[in-house]
XYZ file of C-alpha atoms in Angstrom:
391
model
C -22.518 -23.143 10.388
C -19.665 -21.358 8.484
C -22.395 -19.631 6.171
C -23.890 -19.048 9.462
C -21.213 -17.133 10.803
C -20.625 -15.007 7.475
C -24.077 -13.462 7.377
C -24.173 -12.420 11.331
C -21.047 -10.945 10.763
C -22.799 -9.388 7.750
C -25.671 -8.290 9.298
C -23.607 -6.938 11.629
C -22.468 -4.009 9.455
C -25.671 -3.135 7.820
C -25.323 0.361 8.336
C -23.328 0.275 5.068
C -25.674 -2.451 3.309
C -27.478 -1.941 -0.174
C -27.426 -3.316 -3.181
C -23.701 -5.048 -3.844
C -21.226 -3.610 -6.240
C -21.368 -4.243 -9.709
C -19.034 -5.666 -12.438
C -18.310 -3.857 -14.843
C -20.735 -6.262 -17.478
C -23.772 -5.276 -14.452
C -23.474 -8.989 -14.753
C -23.890 -9.234 -10.786
C -22.335 -8.511 -7.544
C -18.458 -8.184 -7.323
C -16.667 -10.927 -6.294
C -16.333 -10.774 -2.014
C -18.675 -8.220 -2.497
C -21.409 -8.135 0.651
C -22.855 -4.446 0.658
C -21.686 -1.563 -0.916
C -20.478 2.198 -0.094
C -22.870 4.823 0.779
C -24.330 6.894 -2.311
C -21.830 9.811 -2.776
C -19.825 8.861 -0.462
C -15.628 10.690 -1.365
C -13.467 8.655 0.876
C -10.748 11.062 -0.656
C -12.544 14.399 0.749
C -12.169 14.610 4.684
C -10.007 15.132 7.727
C -8.516 13.610 10.151
C -10.215 13.863 14.194
C -8.114 12.243 16.865
C -9.429 9.081 18.466
C -7.993 8.103 21.721
C -10.821 5.722 22.442
C -10.205 3.674 19.445
C -7.016 4.240 18.245
C -4.549 2.699 17.776
C -6.304 -0.381 16.550
C -3.487 -2.268 17.780
C -0.071 -2.380 19.465
C 3.317 -1.898 18.556
C 4.450 -4.316 20.733
C 2.504 -7.506 19.631
C 1.995 -7.459 16.406
C 5.540 -9.942 15.968
C 5.654 -9.037 11.769
C 7.124 -5.482 12.052
C 10.171 -5.141 11.180
C 12.083 -3.287 12.755
C 12.451 -0.072 10.293
C 9.351 0.561 11.371
C 8.722 -0.116 15.080
C 9.587 3.381 16.178
C 8.133 2.961 19.838
C 10.990 0.252 20.215
C 13.693 2.708 18.794
C 13.423 5.692 21.048
C 9.605 8.232 19.347
C 9.184 9.233 22.499
C 5.874 10.714 21.600
C 2.282 8.427 20.499
C -0.059 11.113 19.147
C 0.543 9.636 15.557
C -0.980 6.925 16.514
C -4.564 8.317 17.887
C -6.378 9.593 14.401
C -8.824 8.126 12.549
C -9.665 9.507 8.766
C -12.963 10.956 8.626
C -14.629 11.053 5.056
C -17.151 14.034 4.198
C -20.061 13.046 4.572
C -20.059 9.352 5.652
C -17.916 7.271 7.808
C -15.753 4.036 6.776
C -17.559 0.481 8.849
C -15.406 -0.531 11.398
C -12.541 -3.026 10.446
C -13.580 -5.861 10.884
C -10.737 -9.350 11.551
C -12.893 -12.195 11.300
C -15.356 -11.439 8.381
C -12.134 -10.936 6.524
C -11.147 -14.323 7.315
C -14.128 -15.949 7.142
C -13.838 -14.132 3.526
C -10.536 -15.193 2.488
C -11.800 -18.724 3.621
C -9.273 -21.473 1.396
C -8.909 -17.905 -0.723
C -5.140 -16.419 -1.693
C -4.231 -12.441 -1.039
C -1.359 -10.745 -3.136
C 0.041 -7.868 -2.766
C 2.830 -6.982 -5.487
C 4.750 -3.616 -4.888
C 7.624 -2.174 -3.164
C 8.518 -1.161 0.883
C 5.214 1.080 1.307
C 2.575 -1.699 -0.011
C 4.997 -4.034 2.003
C 3.770 -1.508 5.242
C 0.861 -2.010 4.356
C 0.925 -5.968 3.953
C 2.334 -6.089 7.640
C -0.252 -3.793 8.459
C -2.805 -6.216 7.751
C -1.233 -9.015 9.368
C -1.519 -6.868 12.272
C -4.850 -6.368 12.221
C -6.349 -10.011 11.531
C -3.581 -12.000 13.936
C -5.235 -10.772 17.210
C -7.822 -13.009 15.813
C -6.090 -16.045 15.264
C -4.770 -18.736 17.328
C -0.910 -18.703 17.872
C -0.611 -22.626 16.886
C -2.836 -21.783 13.675
C -1.034 -18.884 12.061
C 2.541 -18.608 10.358
C 4.908 -16.392 8.613
C 7.746 -16.858 6.146
C 9.984 -15.175 3.744
C 11.535 -16.963 0.892
C 13.876 -13.895 -0.983
C 11.425 -12.336 -3.138
C 7.973 -14.062 -1.321
C 6.268 -13.171 1.987
C 3.992 -15.667 3.141
C 1.366 -16.179 6.183
C -1.068 -18.723 6.598
C -4.268 -18.328 8.695
C -4.439 -22.374 8.426
C -7.837 -22.675 10.460
C -9.445 -20.483 7.133
C -7.281 -22.505 4.508
C -6.265 -18.252 3.131
C -3.415 -17.225 2.799
C -2.263 -13.986 2.556
C 1.385 -12.906 1.228
C 3.659 -10.383 -0.566
C 6.226 -10.233 -3.563
C 8.725 -7.679 -3.440
C 8.520 -5.718 -7.064
C 8.988 -2.193 -6.910
C 8.900 -1.375 -10.189
C 6.368 -4.237 -11.489
C 8.011 -5.279 -14.787
C 11.323 -6.553 -13.848
C 14.566 -4.454 -13.084
C 17.816 -3.669 -11.520
C 15.850 -2.936 -7.570
C 14.138 -6.913 -7.844
C 16.347 -8.311 -5.038
C 14.363 -8.066 -1.858
C 16.941 -7.453 0.374
C 20.285 -4.752 -1.505
C 17.899 -3.148 -4.008
C 20.196 0.274 -3.556
C 20.580 1.292 -6.872
C 21.740 4.812 -8.749
C 20.090 4.285 -12.144
C 17.124 2.410 -12.038
C 16.881 -0.356 -15.188
C 13.611 -1.755 -16.156
C 13.332 -4.777 -18.645
C 11.035 -3.426 -21.097
C 9.115 -7.705 -21.550
C 8.118 -9.280 -20.848
C 7.321 -10.165 -16.678
C 6.868 -13.589 -16.640
C 9.663 -13.738 -13.790
C 7.558 -11.836 -11.433
C 4.196 -12.379 -12.597
C 4.555 -16.937 -12.618
C 4.360 -15.385 -8.869
C 1.013 -13.705 -9.430
C -1.161 -16.801 -11.085
C -3.833 -18.233 -9.169
C -4.568 -14.979 -6.821
C -7.645 -14.276 -5.764
C -7.187 -10.553 -4.565
C -4.720 -8.811 -5.835
C -3.330 -5.106 -4.427
C -0.530 -3.936 -6.655
C 1.396 -0.657 -6.145
C 4.080 0.896 -7.854
C 5.112 4.511 -7.660
C 7.945 5.707 -4.769
C 10.886 3.857 -7.504
C 10.102 5.372 -10.360
C 10.182 8.849 -9.082
C 14.116 8.928 -7.956
C 14.298 10.510 -11.717
C 13.397 12.024 -14.515
C 14.943 9.712 -16.954
C 14.086 5.433 -16.987
C 16.328 3.188 -18.104
C 14.895 0.636 -20.234
C 16.637 -3.494 -21.647
C 15.567 -4.633 -24.277
C 15.908 -7.537 -26.029
C 16.441 -10.559 -23.713
C 19.635 -11.485 -22.013
C 21.014 -14.427 -24.069
C 20.502 -11.614 -27.017
C 23.437 -9.802 -28.633
C 21.572 -7.239 -30.299
C 19.776 -5.780 -26.729
C 20.380 -2.812 -25.999
C 19.412 0.266 -23.369
C 17.483 3.273 -23.949
C 16.080 6.121 -21.904
C 12.716 6.598 -21.976
C 10.959 10.075 -19.462
C 9.735 8.185 -16.445
C 5.988 9.312 -16.775
C 6.550 7.627 -20.135
C 8.301 4.100 -19.072
C 5.764 3.672 -16.007
C 2.976 4.211 -18.556
C 4.663 1.499 -20.426
C 5.188 -1.046 -17.116
C 1.027 -0.400 -16.228
C 0.161 -1.109 -19.892
C 2.267 -5.090 -19.906
C 0.335 -4.867 -15.809
C -3.002 -4.400 -17.924
C -2.663 -6.914 -20.138
C -1.553 -9.716 -17.732
C -4.795 -8.676 -15.549
C -6.884 -9.195 -18.944
C -5.187 -12.692 -20.025
C -4.877 -14.365 -16.337
C -7.720 -13.144 -14.467
C -11.117 -14.083 -13.780
C -13.481 -11.281 -12.870
C -16.078 -13.021 -11.905
C -13.663 -15.229 -9.308
C -11.162 -12.443 -8.009
C -10.548 -9.087 -7.543
C -7.743 -6.034 -8.223
C -7.260 -3.176 -6.822
C -4.149 -1.158 -7.195
C -2.940 1.633 -3.951
C -1.712 4.859 -5.466
C 0.914 7.462 -4.338
C 2.328 7.307 -1.133
C 3.730 10.732 -0.403
C 6.760 12.168 1.367
C 7.850 15.364 3.621
C 11.161 15.908 3.012
C 10.262 19.782 2.661
C 9.268 21.312 5.800
C 8.486 25.031 3.548
C 5.785 23.044 1.516
C 4.185 23.393 4.416
C 5.003 26.901 5.787
C 7.525 26.022 8.281
C 10.212 28.799 6.762
C 13.253 26.802 9.003
C 16.418 25.749 7.484
C 16.373 21.718 6.658
C 12.609 21.352 8.067
C 10.783 18.467 7.693
C 9.171 15.605 8.895
C 11.340 15.193 11.564
C 9.887 16.699 15.190
C 6.068 16.796 13.921
C 3.493 15.169 16.288
C 0.430 16.411 14.348
C -1.399 16.002 10.777
C -0.654 19.283 8.529
C -3.663 20.544 9.481
C -4.883 22.633 6.162
C -7.412 21.906 3.740
C -5.455 23.419 0.812
C -2.468 21.667 1.665
C -1.240 20.128 -1.474
C 2.061 17.953 -1.695
C 4.774 16.610 -3.557
C 3.592 13.675 -5.069
C 3.921 13.891 -8.570
C 0.207 14.659 -10.497
C 1.573 13.428 -13.744
C 1.755 9.781 -12.338
C -1.237 10.016 -10.843
C -2.818 10.609 -14.189
C -0.888 7.898 -16.245
C -2.430 5.340 -13.255
C -5.805 6.238 -13.600
C -5.698 6.889 -17.627
C -4.125 3.481 -18.130
C -6.041 1.465 -15.153
C -9.258 2.733 -17.135
C -8.833 0.735 -19.841
C -8.583 -3.003 -18.678
C -11.404 -5.176 -18.800
C -10.792 -5.870 -15.636
C -11.777 -3.396 -12.934
C -8.970 -2.248 -10.922
C -10.036 -0.864 -8.012
C -7.645 2.230 -7.202
C -7.213 2.946 -3.370
C -6.932 6.812 -2.690
C -4.828 6.736 -0.050
C -2.555 9.905 -2.198
C -4.688 13.034 -0.738
C -5.355 11.716 3.368
C -1.993 10.834 3.772
C -0.475 13.685 2.267
C -1.545 15.771 5.658
C 0.512 13.146 7.887
C 3.330 15.110 8.091
C 3.931 13.824 11.822
C 3.658 9.723 10.545
C 6.436 9.340 9.475
C 9.385 6.768 10.920
C 11.792 9.620 11.297
C 15.339 8.636 12.720
C 13.309 6.379 15.282
C 13.916 3.514 13.403
C 16.811 0.450 12.604
C 19.611 2.183 10.692
C 20.897 0.129 8.120
C 24.237 2.592 8.390
C 24.892 4.254 11.442
C 24.250 7.526 11.328
C 27.615 10.186 11.652
C 28.463 12.177 14.278
C 27.198 15.157 11.954
C 24.062 13.756 11.514
C 23.199 13.057 14.769
C 23.844 16.613 15.522
C 20.991 17.852 13.096
C 18.592 14.916 12.612
C 16.652 16.145 10.186
C 19.570 15.445 7.723
C 19.104 11.687 7.882
C 15.469 11.880 8.701
C 13.290 9.156 6.474
C 10.439 11.224 5.224
C 8.667 8.329 3.148
C 8.318 5.144 5.513
C 5.280 5.205 8.068
C 5.495 4.200 11.762
C 3.430 1.019 12.649
C 0.506 0.838 14.327
C -0.393 4.501 12.249
C -1.099 5.881 8.849
C -1.000 2.029 6.634
C -3.748 0.965 9.282
C -5.817 3.558 7.110
C -4.900 1.851 4.244
C -6.439 -1.274 4.827
C -9.595 -0.075 6.133
C -10.092 1.825 2.924
C -8.985 -1.145 1.103
C -11.679 -3.123 3.637
C -14.721 -0.955 2.357
C -13.546 -1.637 -1.792
C -13.804 -4.875 -1.382
C -16.477 -5.660 0.613
C -18.306 -2.467 -0.031
C -17.365 -1.365 -3.125
C -18.540 1.560 -4.912
C -19.892 1.366 -8.978
C -17.231 4.047 -9.441
C -14.136 1.347 -9.532
C -12.101 5.323 -9.202
C -13.439 6.877 -6.020
């Protein structure tokens, strides 16, 4: 009966079916693939369209997993339009997110997100998209230190998040207290983190934000008990390259491409300077923005060098890594950040309250919102992959 149920769900996705994406060796379809993306569809090119009928995909108040740092309505945001935009790729459409299909395909499996708070936001978005398809008594959620685990008991499936903002071990590894003025990473190995990654059937990595806090990154060489250890500085792009190569080598040693899938989510953009989209007001940023940027030629401040490093290194992997390109489409969404409508770790001063732009969060995203679209792209990549892994 379970097989018949999956087949019925796949049939419902018929408009998106053609030959399933092939593995790198051409030996057969990629794990989890039930079809493939339409030929010539570039999801990075398109536009945001208002869709009040289909959006939002869930309500903020009905999803118990959203952290108070992302519940914008609960913290007084006066507008809701940011919830109602749908990404429309040029020349094709995204398949509708089907929670039951995803849960069936994850039956008996383990899906793991690894990265920073933006990846955690995408993880929580996915839980919000799935949880209504699971009876209340058949699901659970817990967080212990750096690991969060959502269990769908009837499916014997877990969807997890592991906090590792720089992927390598770093002085930012505490999942709660992780502010650090000077980023310090361990050059090698990454055994402490990667021990949690082993055995995942679907791995979803991200890493960007913490690498662009400065031009240089400090690297600790040698073991903790090694008196010869020292700290060296390296350009952040090159340190990032070094760490990504370590991740690739780990994947090649530990992931069976015939059974598992690996994805890397590209950089999530910020909107800290309004002059970038033509707002000449002093101090203008994402605060008070209520609509996306409509200029299709707009390019944000995301580091193209870091993006290039990501693509170059992941392309060397003998284990296929699907690149989930969220950057370009998210750069238009100046309106969808949490702004000041979130739980504040430090109470704003009177001066800050007089100018809300001064403490607006133009990095993280309200839920529901933009991360739901990231999960629609991930859903497409997982179940309807293109033969080109780097769209």
